[in-house]
Amino acid sequence: MGLITVIGSLNMDLVVRTPKMPQAGETLAGTDFHLIPGGKGANQSVAAARAGATTRMVGCIGADAFGPVLLDSLTAAGVDVSGVTSLDGITTGTATIVVDDCGENRIIIVAGANGMVSPDFIQDQWPAIRQSDLILLQHEIPLQTVHTIIAQAHADGIQVILNPAPVYAMSRNILSQVDTLILNEVEASALTGLKVTDPNTARIVASTLVDLGVHTVIITLGSNGAILHNTRYELFQPAFKVEVVDTTAAGDTFAGGYAASILSGKQPPEALLYASAASALAVTRLGAQTSIPDRTEVEAFIAAQTIKINRSPMFNTNGGD
Ligand code: RIB
C-alpha cells in the first residue's frame, strides 16, 4: 500500500454538551465537558490510518499542554507524526464545540499554530512530502498554502484529494489541479453558487465541477446519502440509518476513509461505500478522533446491512442494484 500524507490542522476540541443551543444573550446549563483531539487534518489522518493506510501527518502545534496530547492521539492511531512541528510562542489550534441533544453542533475554531503552516514551511518539508502517493487537504491551514501544495503536487504527479472545509472561493485553475473534491451540500452550494438540496441537484452541481476540471466530485448529503460523479461513474450511496449522537468529524471520517480505500486499490463504488459506512458509525459516538472507527468495525457494519450500493454507472436514487 502507498503513503497518504495529510497536510492540515490539529486542534484540541473543547466539547460541551447541552440539551439545546443557547440563544444570543442566553446562559444555559450544559450536561458535560470533554477535551477531545480533533482538527480536520488530524481527524482525516486518523480515519485514513484506522482504514488501514500508511499515513503521515504534516502540520503545526504550539509548545503548550494540548500539543503532546494531540500527538499521542495520532500516534496511538498509527499515524506517523514526524511531519508535525511544535512551535514556541503560539497556542495549539482549538475548536470550541457545542453539541445539542439532536447531535447537531456549532463550532468556533481558533487557528493558533495551524496558521503557521505557510508555503515556506511546506517547501522545507517537500522532499519528504513528495514521497507520498496521495495528499489529503482541507481548508483549516492558510488558503495560500493549500493552493501552493495543490500546484506542487500536480506538477509532481501526486494525487490530491481536497475537502474544502471551511469553504472559500477557488479559482478554476486550482480546481482543475484537484483529483478528487469531497464536500458537503453547503460547501458545494457556496463554491458554485448553485443550490444543492438533494441527490439530483447534487449530481448537477458535481457535473458542473467536473466540467471545471476536477476529476472526481463527491458531495455528501448527511441523511440523504452521498453522490460521486466523474467521467466513468455516476453513483448514489444511500445513507445508513443510525442513531445520531454527534456529527462532529463525520465528514473527516468520510474523507480519510475514502482516501485510504482508493489508495488500497478499491474502485470508487467500494470506496464510497466504505466512507459512508465509516462516517455513519462516527456519528453514533461523541467527539472527533474518539468517534472514528477502524476497518474491521466498518466491514462488520457493512456486512450487517441490507442496503447495497448502486454499482451501475447510471445514476439511481433508489440505491438498488
Ligand atoms: O471536522 C471536525 C473538526 O472541525 C473538529 O475536530 C474541530 O477541531 C474542527 O476543526
Short mmCIF file of C-alpha atoms in Angstrom, two decimals, residues 132-240:
data_model
loop_
_atom_site.label_atom_id
_atom_site.label_comp_id
_atom_site.label_asym_id
_atom_site.label_seq_id
_atom_site.Cartn_x
_atom_site.Cartn_y
_atom_site.Cartn_z
CA SER A 132 3.51 10.43 -0.98
CA ASP A 133 1.17 8.59 -3.31
CA LEU A 134 -1.76 10.72 -2.22
CA ILE A 135 -2.06 14.07 -0.43
CA LEU A 136 -5.21 14.83 1.55
CA LEU A 137 -6.00 18.50 2.24
CA GLN A 138 -8.61 20.68 3.97
CA HIS A 139 -9.05 24.43 4.48
CA GLU A 140 -8.00 24.83 8.14
CA ILE A 141 -4.48 25.99 7.26
CA PRO A 142 -3.79 29.18 5.25
CA LEU A 143 -5.51 29.03 1.86
CA GLN A 144 -2.39 30.18 0.02
CA THR A 145 -0.55 27.16 1.45
CA VAL A 146 -3.29 24.79 0.29
CA HIS A 147 -3.11 26.23 -3.23
CA THR A 148 0.70 26.01 -3.27
CA ILE A 149 0.53 22.34 -2.25
CA ILE A 150 -2.08 21.55 -4.91
CA ALA A 151 0.06 23.15 -7.64
CA GLN A 152 3.26 21.45 -6.45
CA ALA A 153 1.59 18.04 -6.09
CA HIS A 154 0.06 18.38 -9.54
CA ALA A 155 3.47 19.23 -11.01
CA ASP A 156 5.00 16.20 -9.24
CA GLY A 157 2.19 13.85 -10.35
CA ILE A 158 0.88 13.18 -6.81
CA GLN A 159 -2.84 12.56 -6.46
CA VAL A 160 -4.66 15.25 -4.42
CA ILE A 161 -7.93 14.89 -2.53
CA LEU A 162 -9.30 18.18 -1.20
CA ASN A 163 -12.03 18.56 1.40
CA PRO A 164 -12.63 22.33 1.09
CA ALA A 165 -13.90 22.86 4.63
CA PRO A 166 -14.38 25.59 5.74
CA VAL A 167 -15.32 26.63 2.21
CA TYR A 168 -13.63 29.56 0.41
CA ALA A 169 -13.74 30.60 -3.24
CA MET A 170 -11.37 28.67 -5.50
CA SER A 171 -10.16 29.56 -8.98
CA ARG A 172 -10.81 27.33 -11.97
CA ASN A 173 -7.05 26.90 -12.30
CA ILE A 174 -6.74 25.44 -8.78
CA LEU A 175 -9.87 23.29 -9.14
CA SER A 176 -8.53 21.77 -12.35
CA GLN A 177 -5.46 20.50 -10.44
CA VAL A 178 -7.53 18.69 -7.80
CA ASP A 179 -8.09 14.99 -8.48
CA THR A 180 -10.95 14.47 -6.04
CA LEU A 181 -13.10 17.04 -4.28
CA ILE A 182 -15.09 15.82 -1.27
CA LEU A 183 -17.55 18.38 0.06
CA ASN A 184 -20.96 18.62 1.71
CA GLU A 185 -24.06 20.23 0.27
CA VAL A 186 -23.43 23.60 1.97
CA GLU A 187 -19.87 23.76 0.67
CA ALA A 188 -20.94 22.66 -2.83
CA SER A 189 -23.58 25.42 -2.93
CA ALA A 190 -21.12 28.06 -1.68
CA LEU A 191 -18.40 27.01 -4.12
CA THR A 192 -20.59 27.01 -7.22
CA GLY A 193 -23.41 29.44 -6.35
CA LEU A 194 -25.85 26.64 -7.26
CA LYS A 195 -28.24 25.33 -4.62
CA VAL A 196 -27.76 21.71 -3.54
CA THR A 197 -30.77 20.28 -1.74
CA ASP A 198 -30.94 16.60 -2.72
CA PRO A 199 -29.12 13.90 -4.73
CA ASN A 200 -30.40 15.24 -8.06
CA THR A 201 -29.26 18.83 -7.51
CA ALA A 202 -26.00 17.47 -6.09
CA ARG A 203 -25.46 15.50 -9.29
CA ILE A 204 -25.94 18.65 -11.40
CA VAL A 205 -23.52 20.65 -9.24
CA ALA A 206 -20.98 17.80 -9.26
CA SER A 207 -21.14 17.67 -13.02
CA THR A 208 -20.51 21.45 -13.14
CA LEU A 209 -17.38 20.96 -11.01
CA VAL A 210 -16.21 18.11 -13.25
CA ASP A 211 -16.68 20.44 -16.23
CA LEU A 212 -14.40 22.93 -14.42
CA GLY A 213 -11.65 20.29 -14.43
CA VAL A 214 -11.99 18.34 -11.14
CA HIS A 215 -11.61 14.64 -11.99
CA THR A 216 -13.95 13.21 -9.34
CA VAL A 217 -16.52 15.06 -7.21
CA ILE A 218 -18.19 13.58 -4.15
CA ILE A 219 -20.98 15.51 -2.44
CA THR A 220 -22.10 14.27 0.97
CA LEU A 221 -25.72 14.97 1.88
CA GLY A 222 -26.00 13.81 5.51
CA SER A 223 -29.10 11.67 5.94
CA ASN A 224 -29.72 11.93 2.17
CA GLY A 225 -26.60 9.90 1.37
CA ALA A 226 -23.76 10.85 -0.95
CA ILE A 227 -23.16 11.10 -4.68
CA LEU A 228 -19.99 10.57 -6.72
CA HIS A 229 -19.51 11.92 -10.20
CA ASN A 230 -16.71 11.58 -12.73
CA THR A 231 -16.45 10.69 -16.40
CA ARG A 232 -16.78 6.97 -15.60
CA TYR A 233 -19.16 6.83 -12.64
CA GLU A 234 -22.40 8.45 -11.51
CA LEU A 235 -23.05 6.87 -8.15
CA PHE A 236 -25.55 7.37 -5.40
CA GLN A 237 -24.85 5.89 -1.98
CA PRO A 238 -27.86 5.95 0.37
CA ALA A 239 -27.18 6.94 3.97
CA PHE A 240 -27.11 4.22 6.62
#
